[in-house]
Amino acid sequence: MSNIVWHQHSIDQAARGAQKGQNPVLLWFTGLSGSGKSTLAGALERALFEHGFHTYLLDGDNVRHGLCKDLGFSLEDRDENLRRVGEVSKLMVDSGLVVLSAFISPTREERDRVRALFPQGQFVEVHVSTPLSVCESRDPKGLYAKARKGEIANFTGISSPYEVPESAELTIDTSKGDLGTQVNGLLAYLKAIEVLNPPRQIAGAGI
């Protein structure tokens, strides 16, 4: 590592964000399988995209088709999966994007490790707090049923713990209210912390 030196480019994150009319940020959606992380993040990205903001959504399943296709689901591999996603998210935020990452990310240590990559205020933890009973009733991939039968080891919420965030910036239970209202709440928060800069008109969010 002694021969590796960080090269500082002439165009920095602030300039890239200013060009896009926004302040770069990472929204980290964490919660149980079936909690609605990907649905919520996808709906927020659509709302931002339709109003001219520059975004990218990193989803747990999608990154395992490429970036993390060599990893399994052992505790060590899951930890490495999130480490890679954190570093990719950092690069994307540096490019000036509003980045949305939807991952179970079950431990506080894993999430805090990603948070530590960013300056204060640039990592927004969104705890999708939908109760286990609701997530299990949805079971969109049939994973809970397999986990209950012992066919899947280390399944978060069943045979492996989920550590609830202690100080998430936002907490959303997708079993309460509707998706549109939840997205408007996220948009209002992004406006309040001046991510969406300059302000633009977004229906229903008062932006």
PDB file of N, CA, C and O in Angstrom, residues 132 136 143-152 155 157-158:
ATOM      1  N   LEU A 132     -42.119  -7.919  11.900  1.00  0.00           N
ATOM      2  CA  LEU A 132     -41.796  -9.242  11.365  1.00  0.00           C
ATOM      3  C   LEU A 132     -43.041  -9.975  10.891  1.00  0.00           C
ATOM      4  O   LEU A 132     -43.032 -10.619   9.836  1.00  0.00           O
ATOM      5  N   GLU A 136     -43.405 -11.393   7.189  1.00  0.00           N
ATOM      6  CA  GLU A 136     -43.553 -12.829   6.962  1.00  0.00           C
ATOM      7  C   GLU A 136     -44.844 -13.140   6.212  1.00  0.00           C
ATOM      8  O   GLU A 136     -44.898 -14.077   5.393  1.00  0.00           O
ATOM      9  N   LEU A 143     -39.040 -16.863   1.186  1.00  0.00           N
ATOM     10  CA  LEU A 143     -37.851 -17.113   2.000  1.00  0.00           C
ATOM     11  C   LEU A 143     -38.188 -17.422   3.451  1.00  0.00           C
ATOM     12  O   LEU A 143     -37.525 -18.246   4.090  1.00  0.00           O
ATOM     13  N   TYR A 144     -39.196 -16.755   3.975  1.00  0.00           N
ATOM     14  CA  TYR A 144     -39.567 -17.014   5.370  1.00  0.00           C
ATOM     15  C   TYR A 144     -40.045 -18.455   5.542  1.00  0.00           C
ATOM     16  O   TYR A 144     -39.712 -19.125   6.524  1.00  0.00           O
ATOM     17  N   ALA A 145     -40.826 -18.921   4.586  1.00  0.00           N
ATOM     18  CA  ALA A 145     -41.322 -20.301   4.657  1.00  0.00           C
ATOM     19  C   ALA A 145     -40.158 -21.283   4.659  1.00  0.00           C
ATOM     20  O   ALA A 145     -40.139 -22.261   5.430  1.00  0.00           O
ATOM     21  N   LYS A 146     -39.152 -21.028   3.817  1.00  0.00           N
ATOM     22  CA  LYS A 146     -37.982 -21.903   3.777  1.00  0.00           C
ATOM     23  C   LYS A 146     -37.183 -21.807   5.070  1.00  0.00           C
ATOM     24  O   LYS A 146     -36.686 -22.808   5.588  1.00  0.00           O
ATOM     25  N   ALA A 147     -37.066 -20.582   5.596  1.00  0.00           N
ATOM     26  CA  ALA A 147     -36.320 -20.394   6.839  1.00  0.00           C
ATOM     27  C   ALA A 147     -37.000 -21.107   8.004  1.00  0.00           C
ATOM     28  O   ALA A 147     -36.332 -21.708   8.862  1.00  0.00           O
ATOM     29  N   ARG A 148     -38.318 -21.074   8.044  1.00  0.00           N
ATOM     30  CA  ARG A 148     -39.067 -21.757   9.106  1.00  0.00           C
ATOM     31  C   ARG A 148     -38.873 -23.269   9.035  1.00  0.00           C
ATOM     32  O   ARG A 148     -38.920 -23.961  10.050  1.00  0.00           O
ATOM     33  N   LYS A 149     -38.622 -23.757   7.827  1.00  0.00           N
ATOM     34  CA  LYS A 149     -38.401 -25.190   7.648  1.00  0.00           C
ATOM     35  C   LYS A 149     -36.939 -25.575   7.856  1.00  0.00           C
ATOM     36  O   LYS A 149     -36.579 -26.748   7.745  1.00  0.00           O
ATOM     37  N   GLY A 150     -36.104 -24.587   8.120  1.00  0.00           N
ATOM     38  CA  GLY A 150     -34.692 -24.857   8.324  1.00  0.00           C
ATOM     39  C   GLY A 150     -33.904 -25.010   7.042  1.00  0.00           C
ATOM     40  O   GLY A 150     -32.759 -25.477   7.055  1.00  0.00           O
ATOM     41  N   GLU A 151     -34.507 -24.599   5.908  1.00  0.00           N
ATOM     42  CA  GLU A 151     -33.843 -24.752   4.617  1.00  0.00           C
ATOM     43  C   GLU A 151     -32.872 -23.606   4.319  1.00  0.00           C
ATOM     44  O   GLU A 151     -32.049 -23.708   3.409  1.00  0.00           O
ATOM     45  N   ILE A 152     -32.991 -22.500   5.074  1.00  0.00           N
ATOM     46  CA  ILE A 152     -32.095 -21.360   4.908  1.00  0.00           C
ATOM     47  C   ILE A 152     -31.466 -21.047   6.260  1.00  0.00           C
ATOM     48  O   ILE A 152     -32.182 -20.799   7.237  1.00  0.00           O
ATOM     49  N   PHE A 155     -31.001 -16.749   8.568  1.00  0.00           N
ATOM     50  CA  PHE A 155     -31.989 -15.873   7.933  1.00  0.00           C
ATOM     51  C   PHE A 155     -32.430 -14.809   8.931  1.00  0.00           C
ATOM     52  O   PHE A 155     -32.959 -15.112  10.003  1.00  0.00           O
ATOM     53  N   GLY A 157     -34.150 -12.321  11.193  1.00  0.00           N
ATOM     54  CA  GLY A 157     -35.489 -12.257  11.754  1.00  0.00           C
ATOM     55  C   GLY A 157     -35.994 -13.600  12.222  1.00  0.00           C
ATOM     56  O   GLY A 157     -36.926 -13.676  13.029  1.00  0.00           O
ATOM     57  N   ILE A 158     -35.400 -14.689  11.718  1.00  0.00           N
ATOM     58  CA  ILE A 158     -35.813 -16.034  12.099  1.00  0.00           C
ATOM     59  C   ILE A 158     -34.681 -16.744  12.846  1.00  0.00           C
ATOM     60  O   ILE A 158     -34.796 -17.026  14.042  1.00  0.00           O
TER      61      ILE A 158
END
